[in-house]
Every structure is written in structure tokens, then in C-alpha cells.
Amino acid sequence: MTTLTQSQPVVHTTSHLSWMHAFKDACIAGIVTLILLGPITNLVLKQYDFIFLPWRQPIILNGMALALLVFIGRFIVALLAQTKRGKLFLSLFKRSTQHAVRVETYTAPSRKKTLLLIGGWIVAGSALMLLGLKGVLPIGASSALTLMLLFVLFAYGISLPKSKHHPHHWKGLVPIFFIMGFILPILLNYYQLLPKVWLDNLTLALIYVLLGLGLNIVVGMAGLLDLGYVAFYAVGAYFLALGYQYFDIGFWTALLFAPILAAISGAILAFPVLRMHGDYLAIVTLGFGEIIRLVLTSWVDITGGPNGIAAPSPTLFGLEFSRRASSGGQTFHDFFHIPYSNDHRSLLIYLTLFAVVALSLRFFNRLRYMPLGRSWEALREDEIACRSLGINHVNVKLSAFMMGAVAGGVAGVFFATYQGFINPTSFNFFESVLILSIVVLGGMGSMLGVIIAALVLTLLPELLRDFANYRVLVFGLLMILMMIWRPHGLIRGRRPAFKGASQ
């Protein structure tokens, strides 16, 4: 008996590129880009007429040029997507369908990794200072970036989980970085490598770090969308300014009592929204922020309205930082017999804020391991399951709003004394959006990511002054890119690890 086998013919398919499909795809992308960006960049309002500027400089911020670049890029991508290697490359950018929870570990970073991080900071700082001394970068910018890299290294050390049963060398390095963060600004300013303008920029960056950490509790850890966080920022700032005008309250007194008032404001906001979720919660918090701003604008007799109100400068054990002392007072430079410099005031504000932010980092990091922080994360994941476990969701929401408001109130006090003058325009809706962008871009629930995002979004516009008019556009592009390639932010938040029975 013979068996007949018939071999199947092998069909060799040659993949051909569809040029027309790529051209249509590129045309759609280019037209959409032109519609969105063209009117913003190529039409300029002059009196009662519009002027069309097809060759507006710089070309990279020209809507027509961007549309052409998008057309070319989309055409190339559409062609490459039809090839085998192109499909393999594009698969790297696909979102992972796995939503496994990432849990941090108590394993300390290796000595090699620690030395690489410290060596990287030394090399980067030396390169930045060399660029500043050579005139490639402003010397103040080089010093500020070096200090910010040191602060990120310090924050990384604080964010590492610490346990008595798992000791590691970062416990000794963190105090060293903290001391360096105090000494380096004084030395750089003394040798005229860190002028006052960059000291103020560093102060503003740390203010937004504090605001980002506060909102990270509400949005990142508790999962409550808050669009009116700027209201607590305003409460702290106006507490110092109004307290000084009517009750002679100084900076240090306001620094103690403004967080309490902000926490009370957070409780007042939290009560009406205890049963709200998602969009409804966002709308109510947005309304709360606008109510505070409108009250500050309309209550002219008390707050000064749109004209604003002055805020006092800090003192150090009664020593004033002004050129001339008030009646019965004494100036800082006269007491120490040194020449007067306005840098002394900026240094005091920065160093005090640095200490406050460092303490806040330590405090908020410890909260994550406490029952309160675990309750916030349970509420964020599933409120129904949280309540079924016997957790009082009312107290959890109240604590999240109040704890986040405390950071906002402290940041407001520093902002008022840093500016010396405040008005309601400093606390508009865009500020809430900026703080929320810091939390989202950094990574909700990740303290280190929030810190990096705050430093980037506050210091980068200072380095790119020529593109200041396109700040909102850059924020929008960053948000789009992050949602596509890093939907969890720069650094994805990790669940705290707890000692179990098997450990």
C-alpha cells in the first residue's frame, strides 16, 4: 500500500509599500497640526486687524513649519510601519497591557550604584560649573543646576525605604547631602557664583516642589482630583500679608500658624465633597479655588483687591535685612559689621525653605508606611473595597485634604515673603494646572518624580527666556508625549513594602 503525499506549495509574499496610504496619513496629520498651531503662531493681532506671518521666527515655533515637519515625519513613520523591522521597532512603544502592582524592596542600592550616582553628580556638577566659567551658560544657572542635582540626590536618599533589619549606607549619606545643601549655596554666593536672581529662582523651584508634594497626597496617593489647590496656596500667602498689616504678625509666626489655617480650609472644602467622585469632585474643587480668588479680588477694603498687599521680609533673631533698621531695630549687616547686601535676605529664605522641604520629604515619606498612608492608597484603588474593610472613608478623605493643604499653606508663606508683594493674579487657575501638571508628569504617588518635574518645569523656562510666550504650548506637548510613552509619569509610584511573616 502506497501513500501519496502532496507537498504544500510555499508561497513567497513580497511586501510592497503603500505610498498612497502613507501620503494620506501624513496629509491628515499635517493638516491637523496646521489647524491647531497655525492660528496661534502665524496670526498676530495688531489693533483691529490680523497680520499673517508665514515666516515667523524662530522656525521651530512656526505653525506652518511644524506642520511640514509633522507631515514629513508622519510620512516616514507610515512607510516604516509597513516593513518588518518598522513593526518590530514600533512595538517597543506600545502600552503594556499588564497592570501588575510594583512593590518597592528593602534591598539597599549596591555600593557600585551608589558610587556611580555620587560620581555622576560630581562629573555633571563639574561640567556645568566649567560651562559657566567658560561663558557657555550663565554662571548662576550652572550653580543652580548643580545644587538642584544635589537636591535630587538628597531626595533619592530620603525616598529609599529604611528598616532596622535592613541597614544601608544611605542612612549616613543623607545627612551629609543635607549639610552640603546648606553650605554650598553660601560658598557659591560668597564667591559670586550664585547671584541673587538665581537664588530667587531656586527658591521658587523649591516652593513648587513643596506644592507638588502637597498635591501629590491628594491626587497621587488618595486619588482625589483637586483643581482648586491654589486656594490653600493663597490662604498661606494672605495670612502672612494680612496678619502683618493688621496684627503685626511676622514671618516666623505665620510659618507656624498658616499651616493650621490652611488645614482648616482643607477640612471646609472636604466636607461638601465627601460623596463626590471624578469630574464632580474636580468641578467643586475648581469652584472653591475660584471663590477664594474672587473674594480676594472683591474685598478691596481688607485685602487690597487687585492692587495687592505688601508682605514682610523675614528677620533672624530680630535682625532685619533692610538697608536701614526700623525704629528700635538693628540690621543684620550692622550687627556683624559686614557690607549690606540684598543677597543675605535671599539666602535666609532659601536655606529656611530648603530645611522645611527636607523635613516635609521625610515626613511625607514616613506617612506612606503608616496606616494613614496605606488607607489613602486603599481609597485610591477602590473606595467600596476600602469601606468594606472597615476603613472610615470620611476621615481618610478629610485627612488627605487637610495634609495636602498644610503643604500649600507653608508654600504660600514662603511665596509671600519671597515676593514681598502679592495680589490675586498670582493665584489663578493656571497655577492649579501647573501644580497638577507637576504631579502628573512626575508620576502620581512618586515623591522623587514630583520633585524632578517641579524642578524641570520651574527652572527650564528661566533657561529658555526667549520661548517664554510658548510656555503653555510646551506644557501641552509635554503632557501629550508623557501620556503616550510614559502614562505613569517620569517615575512610576511604587507600593510600600511591609514586613510579612515570611521575612
Short mmCIF file of C-alpha atoms in Angstrom, two decimals:
data_model
loop_
_atom_site.label_atom_id
_atom_site.label_comp_id
_atom_site.label_asym_id
_atom_site.label_seq_id
_atom_site.Cartn_x
_atom_site.Cartn_y
_atom_site.Cartn_z
CA MET A 1 0.00 0.00 0.00
CA THR A 2 1.46 3.27 -1.05
CA THR A 3 0.71 6.59 0.49
CA LEU A 4 0.65 9.61 -1.69
CA THR A 5 1.80 12.80 -0.04
CA GLN A 6 1.21 16.09 -1.66
CA SER A 7 3.55 18.83 -0.64
CA GLN A 8 2.02 22.20 0.00
CA PRO A 9 3.40 24.88 -2.24
CA VAL A 10 5.35 27.59 -0.44
CA VAL A 11 4.05 30.99 -1.29
CA HIS A 12 6.62 33.76 -1.12
CA THR A 13 4.87 37.04 -0.48
CA THR A 14 6.76 40.21 -1.16
CA SER A 15 5.61 43.04 1.00
CA HIS A 16 5.20 46.22 -1.00
CA LEU A 17 4.91 49.69 0.44
CA SER A 18 1.66 51.56 0.06
CA TRP A 19 2.88 55.05 -0.76
CA MET A 20 -0.62 56.44 -1.16
CA HIS A 21 -1.66 55.25 2.31
CA ALA A 22 1.44 56.87 3.84
CA PHE A 23 0.76 60.11 1.92
CA LYS A 24 -2.87 60.29 3.08
CA ASP A 25 -1.87 59.58 6.67
CA ALA A 26 0.81 62.29 6.55
CA CYS A 27 -1.60 64.81 4.99
CA ILE A 28 -4.15 64.30 7.77
CA ALA A 29 -1.51 64.73 10.48
CA GLY A 30 -0.05 67.83 8.81
CA ILE A 31 -3.45 69.48 8.31
CA VAL A 32 -4.46 68.84 11.92
CA THR A 33 -1.17 70.34 13.13
CA LEU A 34 -1.65 73.38 10.89
CA ILE A 35 -5.20 73.93 12.13
CA LEU A 36 -4.16 73.69 15.77
CA LEU A 37 -0.89 75.65 15.70
CA GLY A 38 -1.17 77.88 12.64
CA PRO A 39 -3.61 80.46 14.07
CA ILE A 40 -1.62 80.62 17.32
CA THR A 41 1.78 81.26 15.77
CA ASN A 42 1.23 82.71 12.29
CA LEU A 43 -1.57 85.21 13.02
CA VAL A 44 -0.64 88.27 15.07
CA LEU A 45 -3.26 90.73 16.34
CA LYS A 46 -2.37 94.35 15.60
CA GLN A 47 -5.00 96.86 16.77
CA TYR A 48 -8.19 95.77 14.95
CA ASP A 49 -6.59 93.60 12.28
CA PHE A 50 -4.66 90.35 11.96
CA ILE A 51 -1.26 90.13 10.32
CA PHE A 52 -0.27 86.89 8.60
CA LEU A 53 3.39 85.98 9.20
CA PRO A 54 4.27 82.85 7.20
CA TRP A 55 8.00 83.07 8.01
CA ARG A 56 7.77 83.98 11.67
CA GLN A 57 10.98 83.30 13.59
CA PRO A 58 12.08 81.02 15.14
CA ILE A 59 11.09 78.45 12.56
CA ILE A 60 10.79 75.68 15.14
CA LEU A 61 7.89 77.56 16.75
CA ASN A 62 6.25 78.42 13.44
CA GLY A 63 2.96 76.58 12.96
CA MET A 64 3.43 76.13 9.22
CA ALA A 65 6.98 74.83 9.68
CA LEU A 66 5.82 72.45 12.40
CA ALA A 67 3.03 71.20 10.15
CA LEU A 68 5.59 70.49 7.41
CA LEU A 69 7.85 68.66 9.87
CA VAL A 70 4.89 66.61 11.13
CA PHE A 71 3.94 65.77 7.54
CA ILE A 72 7.45 64.55 6.71
CA GLY A 73 7.83 62.65 9.98
CA ARG A 74 4.43 61.01 9.70
CA PHE A 75 5.10 60.02 6.08
CA ILE A 76 8.37 58.32 7.04
CA VAL A 77 6.81 56.58 10.04
CA ALA A 78 3.86 55.37 7.93
CA LEU A 79 6.27 53.85 5.42
CA LEU A 80 8.47 52.24 8.07
CA ALA A 81 5.41 50.84 9.85
CA GLN A 82 4.75 48.68 6.77
CA THR A 83 8.14 46.94 7.00
CA LYS A 84 9.05 44.07 9.30
CA ARG A 85 11.75 45.99 11.15
CA GLY A 86 9.50 49.01 11.43
CA LYS A 87 6.73 46.97 13.05
CA LEU A 88 9.24 45.48 15.47
CA PHE A 89 10.53 48.94 16.37
CA LEU A 90 7.06 50.46 16.83
CA SER A 91 6.06 47.57 19.10
CA LEU A 92 8.52 48.94 21.64
CA PHE A 93 6.29 52.00 22.10
CA LYS A 94 3.07 50.09 22.67
CA ARG A 95 1.49 50.29 26.08
CA SER A 96 1.85 47.25 28.21
CA THR A 97 -1.44 45.52 28.92
CA GLN A 98 -0.11 44.25 32.23
CA HIS A 99 -1.09 46.35 35.21
CA ALA A 100 0.89 44.50 37.83
CA VAL A 101 1.47 46.41 41.03
CA ARG A 102 5.08 47.40 41.57
CA VAL A 103 6.22 46.99 45.15
CA GLU A 104 9.44 48.52 46.41
CA THR A 105 12.01 46.38 48.14
CA TYR A 106 14.11 46.81 51.24
CA THR A 107 17.21 45.79 49.33
CA ALA A 108 19.59 48.73 49.54
CA PRO A 109 21.25 50.05 46.38
CA SER A 110 24.59 48.38 45.85
CA ARG A 111 27.80 50.17 46.69
CA LYS A 112 28.64 50.31 42.99
CA LYS A 113 25.35 52.02 42.13
CA THR A 114 25.79 54.47 44.99
CA LEU A 115 29.29 55.38 43.83
CA LEU A 116 28.00 55.78 40.27
CA LEU A 117 25.28 58.19 41.44
CA ILE A 118 27.68 60.27 43.53
CA GLY A 119 30.32 60.19 40.79
CA GLY A 120 27.72 61.18 38.21
CA TRP A 121 26.72 64.19 40.31
CA ILE A 122 30.37 65.23 40.70
CA VAL A 123 31.04 64.90 36.98
CA ALA A 124 27.81 66.67 35.97
CA GLY A 125 28.34 69.44 38.52
CA SER A 126 31.94 69.95 37.41
CA ALA A 127 30.89 70.06 33.75
CA LEU A 128 28.15 72.59 34.50
CA MET A 129 30.48 74.82 36.51
CA LEU A 130 33.08 74.61 33.74
CA LEU A 131 30.48 75.66 31.17
CA GLY A 132 29.51 78.54 33.44
CA LEU A 133 33.10 79.70 33.92
CA LYS A 134 33.70 79.48 30.15
CA GLY A 135 30.62 81.63 29.48
CA VAL A 136 28.65 78.96 27.63
CA LEU A 137 25.98 79.07 30.36
CA PRO A 138 25.27 81.85 32.85
CA ILE A 139 27.37 81.09 35.91
CA GLY A 140 24.30 81.47 38.13
CA ALA A 141 22.42 78.89 36.06
CA SER A 142 25.35 76.45 36.32
CA SER A 143 25.45 76.82 40.10
CA ALA A 144 21.67 76.47 40.39
CA LEU A 145 21.59 73.30 38.27
CA THR A 146 24.43 71.81 40.34
CA LEU A 147 22.51 72.49 43.55
CA MET A 148 19.34 71.02 42.10
CA LEU A 149 21.16 67.83 41.12
CA LEU A 150 22.41 67.62 44.70
CA PHE A 151 18.86 68.11 45.96
CA VAL A 152 17.58 65.30 43.71
CA LEU A 153 20.31 63.02 45.10
CA PHE A 154 19.30 64.03 48.62
CA ALA A 155 15.61 63.34 47.86
CA TYR A 156 16.52 59.96 46.39
CA GLY A 157 18.25 59.02 49.62
CA ILE A 158 15.22 60.07 51.69
CA SER A 159 12.78 58.17 49.47
CA LEU A 160 14.60 54.87 49.94
CA PRO A 161 12.78 52.55 52.37
CA LYS A 162 14.56 52.23 55.68
CA SER A 163 14.25 49.39 58.16
CA LYS A 164 16.07 48.45 61.31
CA HIS A 165 16.54 44.96 59.91
CA HIS A 166 17.90 46.20 56.56
CA PRO A 167 20.56 48.85 57.26
CA HIS A 168 22.33 50.52 54.35
CA HIS A 169 24.90 53.24 53.83
CA TRP A 170 22.39 55.82 52.52
CA LYS A 171 21.35 56.46 56.12
CA GLY A 172 24.72 58.10 56.65
CA LEU A 173 24.86 59.79 53.23
CA VAL A 174 21.57 61.67 53.58
CA PRO A 175 22.78 63.89 56.47
CA ILE A 176 25.97 64.63 54.51
CA PHE A 177 23.94 65.74 51.47
CA PHE A 178 21.75 67.85 53.74
CA ILE A 179 24.79 69.65 55.19
CA MET A 180 26.20 70.14 51.70
CA GLY A 181 22.87 71.61 50.60
CA PHE A 182 23.29 74.20 53.33
CA ILE A 183 26.97 75.03 52.87
CA LEU A 184 27.29 75.07 49.06
CA PRO A 185 24.80 77.95 48.43
CA ILE A 186 26.60 80.11 50.99
CA LEU A 187 30.01 79.39 49.46
CA LEU A 188 28.82 79.88 45.88
CA ASN A 189 27.14 83.16 46.77
CA TYR A 190 30.22 84.34 48.69
CA TYR A 191 32.44 83.77 45.64
CA GLN A 192 29.82 85.46 43.39
CA LEU A 193 28.99 82.25 41.55
CA LEU A 194 25.34 82.25 42.65
CA PRO A 195 23.82 85.74 42.24
CA LYS A 196 20.56 86.83 43.82
CA VAL A 197 18.47 86.28 40.70
CA TRP A 198 19.31 82.57 40.65
CA LEU A 199 18.87 82.30 44.40
CA ASP A 200 15.33 83.57 43.84
CA ASN A 201 14.83 81.07 41.02
CA LEU A 202 15.94 78.25 43.31
CA THR A 203 13.56 79.50 45.99
CA LEU A 204 10.66 79.48 43.53
CA ALA A 205 11.61 75.98 42.38
CA LEU A 206 11.54 74.66 45.95
CA ILE A 207 8.18 76.39 46.52
CA TYR A 208 6.73 74.39 43.64
CA VAL A 209 8.40 71.25 44.98
CA LEU A 210 6.51 71.80 48.24
CA LEU A 211 3.26 72.45 46.37
CA GLY A 212 3.78 69.33 44.28
CA LEU A 213 4.38 67.21 47.37
CA GLY A 214 1.19 68.53 48.96
CA LEU A 215 -0.99 67.90 45.91
CA ASN A 216 0.64 64.51 45.46
CA ILE A 217 -1.02 63.43 48.71
CA VAL A 218 -4.48 64.41 47.46
CA VAL A 219 -4.20 63.32 43.82
CA GLY A 220 -1.37 60.79 43.75
CA MET A 221 -1.90 58.90 46.99
CA ALA A 222 -5.60 59.37 47.79
CA GLY A 223 -6.79 59.57 44.17
CA LEU A 224 -8.92 62.71 44.67
CA LEU A 225 -8.76 65.08 41.69
CA ASP A 226 -8.28 68.60 43.09
CA LEU A 227 -8.33 71.56 40.67
CA GLY A 228 -8.51 74.23 43.36
CA TYR A 229 -5.31 73.51 45.25
CA VAL A 230 -4.09 77.05 44.60
CA ALA A 231 -6.66 78.24 47.19
CA PHE A 232 -4.55 76.84 50.05
CA TYR A 233 -1.51 78.48 48.48
CA ALA A 234 -3.37 81.81 48.63
CA VAL A 235 -4.50 81.22 52.23
CA GLY A 236 -0.91 80.90 53.42
CA ALA A 237 0.31 83.93 51.46
CA TYR A 238 -2.52 86.23 52.55
CA PHE A 239 -2.28 85.05 56.14
CA LEU A 240 1.24 86.47 56.30
CA ALA A 241 0.41 89.69 54.44
CA LEU A 242 -2.87 90.47 56.24
CA GLY A 243 -1.53 89.30 59.59
CA TYR A 244 1.41 91.66 59.28
CA GLN A 245 -0.77 94.60 58.26
CA TYR A 246 -3.49 94.22 60.91
CA PHE A 247 -1.91 92.18 63.74
CA ASP A 248 1.84 92.73 63.28
CA ILE A 249 2.43 89.01 62.62
CA GLY A 250 5.90 88.25 61.33
CA PHE A 251 7.29 85.58 59.05
CA TRP A 252 8.16 83.01 61.73
CA THR A 253 4.79 83.32 63.45
CA ALA A 254 2.98 82.91 60.13
CA LEU A 255 5.12 79.87 59.35
CA LEU A 256 3.69 78.20 62.46
CA PHE A 257 0.03 79.22 62.17
CA ALA A 258 -0.57 79.40 58.40
CA PRO A 259 -0.50 75.58 58.04
CA ILE A 260 -3.20 75.33 60.71
CA LEU A 261 -5.44 77.80 58.90
CA ALA A 262 -4.80 76.04 55.59
CA ALA A 263 -5.68 72.66 57.17
CA ILE A 264 -8.97 74.14 58.44
CA SER A 265 -9.66 75.41 54.91
CA GLY A 266 -8.93 71.92 53.59
CA ALA A 267 -11.47 70.46 56.03
CA ILE A 268 -14.06 73.04 54.96
CA LEU A 269 -13.53 72.04 51.34
CA ALA A 270 -13.58 68.32 52.08
CA PHE A 271 -16.95 68.24 53.86
CA PRO A 272 -19.10 69.09 50.79
CA VAL A 273 -17.23 66.67 48.52
CA LEU A 274 -17.17 63.55 50.67
CA ARG A 275 -19.67 61.77 48.44
CA MET A 276 -18.36 63.09 45.11
CA HIS A 277 -16.05 61.37 42.67
CA GLY A 278 -14.25 62.08 39.42
CA ASP A 279 -15.49 65.00 37.38
CA TYR A 280 -17.92 66.24 40.04
CA LEU A 281 -15.13 66.41 42.60
CA ALA A 282 -12.92 68.31 40.15
CA ILE A 283 -15.67 70.86 39.42
CA VAL A 284 -16.36 71.53 43.10
CA THR A 285 -12.67 71.99 43.94
CA LEU A 286 -12.28 74.25 40.92
CA GLY A 287 -15.18 76.36 42.20
CA PHE A 288 -13.58 76.54 45.64
CA GLY A 289 -10.37 77.90 44.18
CA GLU A 290 -12.21 80.50 42.12
CA ILE A 291 -14.30 81.57 45.13
CA ILE A 292 -11.14 82.27 47.13
CA ARG A 293 -9.64 84.26 44.25
CA LEU A 294 -12.81 86.30 43.71
CA VAL A 295 -13.09 87.06 47.43
CA LEU A 296 -9.50 88.29 47.48
CA THR A 297 -10.19 90.42 44.40
CA SER A 298 -13.50 91.92 45.52
CA TRP A 299 -12.79 92.52 49.22
CA VAL A 300 -10.84 95.66 48.48
CA ASP A 301 -11.11 97.21 51.96
CA ILE A 302 -9.39 94.25 53.60
CA THR A 303 -7.21 92.51 51.00
CA GLY A 304 -6.42 95.47 48.76
CA GLY A 305 -8.23 93.82 45.85
CA PRO A 306 -6.41 93.82 42.51
CA ASN A 307 -3.90 96.34 43.88
CA GLY A 308 -2.49 93.69 46.17
CA ILE A 309 -0.85 93.98 49.55
CA ALA A 310 2.73 94.07 50.83
CA ALA A 311 4.29 91.16 52.74
CA PRO A 312 7.07 91.49 55.31
CA SER A 313 10.63 90.23 54.98
CA PRO A 314 11.91 87.62 57.44
CA THR A 315 14.13 88.51 60.36
CA LEU A 316 16.81 86.48 62.12
CA PHE A 317 16.60 86.76 65.91
CA GLY A 318 15.25 90.27 65.49
CA LEU A 319 17.92 91.34 62.98
CA GLU A 320 16.46 93.00 59.88
CA PHE A 321 17.75 92.52 56.35
CA SER A 322 16.93 96.03 55.12
CA ARG A 323 19.48 98.74 54.41
CA ARG A 324 18.25 100.82 57.33
CA ALA A 325 16.71 99.46 60.51
CA SER A 326 13.26 100.46 61.73
CA SER A 327 12.87 102.38 64.97
CA GLY A 328 14.29 100.32 67.81
CA GLY A 329 15.64 97.62 65.48
CA GLN A 330 19.03 96.59 64.18
CA THR A 331 20.13 95.40 60.77
CA PHE A 332 21.92 92.16 60.01
CA HIS A 333 24.92 93.78 58.35
CA ASP A 334 25.41 96.32 61.14
CA PHE A 335 25.37 93.60 63.79
CA PHE A 336 28.03 91.52 62.02
CA HIS A 337 29.93 94.59 60.68
CA ILE A 338 29.73 93.48 57.05
CA PRO A 339 28.69 95.41 53.90
CA TYR A 340 24.99 95.47 53.12
CA SER A 341 23.80 93.01 50.51
CA ASN A 342 20.30 92.01 49.49
CA ASP A 343 21.66 88.50 48.93
CA HIS A 344 21.59 87.88 52.69
CA ARG A 345 17.78 88.02 52.71
CA SER A 346 17.52 85.68 49.71
CA LEU A 347 19.97 83.25 51.31
CA LEU A 348 17.94 83.13 54.54
CA ILE A 349 14.70 82.44 52.67
CA TYR A 350 16.29 79.75 50.51
CA LEU A 351 18.05 77.95 53.36
CA THR A 352 14.93 78.04 55.55
CA LEU A 353 12.82 76.72 52.69
CA PHE A 354 15.42 74.03 51.99
CA ALA A 355 15.18 72.84 55.60
CA VAL A 356 11.36 72.88 55.50
CA VAL A 357 11.24 70.92 52.24
CA ALA A 358 13.73 68.39 53.61
CA LEU A 359 11.59 67.88 56.72
CA SER A 360 8.47 67.62 54.55
CA LEU A 361 10.12 64.96 52.39
CA ARG A 362 10.98 62.93 55.45
CA PHE A 363 7.52 63.39 56.98
CA PHE A 364 5.55 62.56 53.81
CA ASN A 365 7.76 59.57 53.09
CA ARG A 366 7.08 58.16 56.57
CA LEU A 367 3.34 58.73 56.10
CA ARG A 368 3.36 56.21 53.25
CA TYR A 369 4.26 53.41 55.68
CA MET A 370 1.82 54.45 58.38
CA PRO A 371 -1.79 53.20 58.50
CA LEU A 372 -2.96 56.62 57.28
CA GLY A 373 -0.87 56.43 54.11
CA ARG A 374 -1.99 52.85 53.46
CA SER A 375 -5.60 53.99 53.87
CA TRP A 376 -5.06 56.71 51.25
CA GLU A 377 -3.80 54.15 48.76
CA ALA A 378 -6.69 51.81 49.55
CA LEU A 379 -9.13 54.67 48.93
CA ARG A 380 -7.44 55.44 45.63
CA GLU A 381 -7.66 51.88 44.36
CA ASP A 382 -11.27 51.11 45.31
CA GLU A 383 -13.43 53.10 47.70
CA ILE A 384 -16.06 50.37 48.03
CA ALA A 385 -13.47 47.76 48.96
CA CYS A 386 -11.86 50.29 51.29
CA ARG A 387 -15.14 50.81 53.15
CA SER A 388 -15.82 47.08 53.26
CA LEU A 389 -12.57 46.64 55.18
CA GLY A 390 -13.86 48.91 57.91
CA ILE A 391 -11.84 51.99 56.94
CA ASN A 392 -13.68 55.23 57.63
CA HIS A 393 -13.55 56.85 54.19
CA VAL A 394 -14.78 60.20 55.59
CA ASN A 395 -11.79 60.57 57.90
CA VAL A 396 -9.43 59.35 55.20
CA LYS A 397 -10.62 61.99 52.72
CA LEU A 398 -10.55 64.71 55.35
CA SER A 399 -7.01 63.80 56.36
CA ALA A 400 -5.84 63.81 52.72
CA PHE A 401 -7.27 67.27 52.02
CA MET A 402 -6.00 68.68 55.31
CA MET A 403 -2.50 67.22 54.99
CA GLY A 404 -2.17 68.44 51.42
CA ALA A 405 -3.45 71.90 52.44
CA VAL A 406 -0.73 72.14 55.12
CA ALA A 407 1.99 71.99 52.46
CA GLY A 408 0.12 74.58 50.37
CA GLY A 409 -0.17 76.96 53.32
CA VAL A 410 3.56 76.73 54.11
CA ALA A 411 4.45 77.30 50.46
CA GLY A 412 2.18 80.38 50.43
CA VAL A 413 4.05 81.93 53.37
CA PHE A 414 7.38 81.49 51.61
CA PHE A 415 5.98 82.84 48.35
CA ALA A 416 4.67 85.99 50.04
CA THR A 417 7.92 86.79 51.83
CA TYR A 418 9.93 85.91 48.71
CA GLN A 419 7.87 88.25 46.53
CA GLY A 420 7.40 90.98 49.12
CA PHE A 421 4.08 91.78 47.45
CA ILE A 422 1.10 89.62 46.46
CA ASN A 423 -2.16 90.09 44.57
CA PRO A 424 -4.92 87.70 43.41
CA THR A 425 -3.42 87.27 39.92
CA SER A 426 -0.69 85.09 41.46
CA PHE A 427 -3.31 82.51 42.46
CA ASN A 428 -5.31 81.95 39.29
CA PHE A 429 -6.47 78.69 37.73
CA PHE A 430 -3.28 78.33 35.69
CA GLU A 431 -1.31 77.87 38.92
CA SER A 432 -3.53 74.91 39.86
CA VAL A 433 -2.98 73.44 36.39
CA LEU A 434 0.78 73.92 36.73
CA ILE A 435 0.88 72.16 40.11
CA LEU A 436 -1.30 69.33 38.78
CA SER A 437 0.99 69.03 35.74
CA ILE A 438 3.95 68.61 38.09
CA VAL A 439 2.21 65.72 39.85
CA VAL A 440 1.08 64.02 36.63
CA LEU A 441 4.36 64.43 34.76
CA GLY A 442 6.43 63.34 37.74
CA GLY A 443 4.33 60.29 38.46
CA MET A 444 1.35 60.17 40.77
CA GLY A 445 2.39 58.79 44.12
CA SER A 446 6.12 59.17 43.40
CA MET A 447 7.84 61.82 45.52
CA LEU A 448 11.10 61.72 43.58
CA GLY A 449 9.28 62.06 40.25
CA VAL A 450 7.28 65.04 41.52
CA ILE A 451 10.49 66.73 42.68
CA ILE A 452 12.20 66.26 39.31
CA ALA A 453 9.12 67.52 37.42
CA ALA A 454 8.84 70.59 39.67
CA LEU A 455 12.49 71.50 39.16
CA VAL A 456 12.27 71.00 35.39
CA LEU A 457 9.04 72.96 34.91
CA THR A 458 10.24 75.91 37.02
CA LEU A 459 13.91 76.21 36.10
CA LEU A 460 13.65 75.31 32.41
CA PRO A 461 11.59 78.42 31.49
CA GLU A 462 14.26 80.55 33.17
CA LEU A 463 16.91 79.00 30.94
CA LEU A 464 14.72 79.44 27.83
CA ARG A 465 13.58 83.01 28.30
CA ASP A 466 13.27 83.53 24.53
CA PHE A 467 10.44 80.97 24.41
CA ALA A 468 8.53 82.23 27.47
CA ASN A 469 5.47 83.11 25.35
CA TYR A 470 5.09 79.45 24.39
CA ARG A 471 5.16 78.11 27.95
CA VAL A 472 1.59 76.78 27.86
CA LEU A 473 2.18 75.19 24.45
CA VAL A 474 5.27 73.38 25.78
CA PHE A 475 3.27 72.14 28.79
CA GLY A 476 0.61 70.75 26.49
CA LEU A 477 3.16 68.97 24.28
CA LEU A 478 4.88 67.50 27.34
CA MET A 479 1.57 66.19 28.66
CA ILE A 480 0.74 64.59 25.30
CA LEU A 481 4.15 62.94 25.00
CA MET A 482 4.02 61.69 28.58
CA MET A 483 0.55 60.23 28.15
CA ILE A 484 1.75 58.34 25.06
CA TRP A 485 5.11 56.99 26.18
CA ARG A 486 5.12 57.35 29.98
CA PRO A 487 1.47 57.15 31.10
CA HIS A 488 2.57 56.60 34.71
CA GLY A 489 4.86 59.65 34.76
CA LEU A 490 8.63 60.03 34.86
CA ILE A 491 8.95 57.68 37.82
CA ARG A 492 6.14 55.26 38.46
CA GLY A 493 4.93 55.18 42.04
CA ARG A 494 5.64 52.01 43.97
CA ARG A 495 3.69 50.41 46.76
CA PRO A 496 5.42 50.42 50.15
CA ALA A 497 6.78 47.05 51.20
CA PHE A 498 5.82 45.74 54.64
CA LYS A 499 7.42 43.03 56.68
CA GLY A 500 5.49 39.81 56.40
CA ALA A 501 5.54 36.57 58.29
CA SER A 502 7.99 35.00 55.87
CA GLN A 503 10.56 37.75 56.22
#
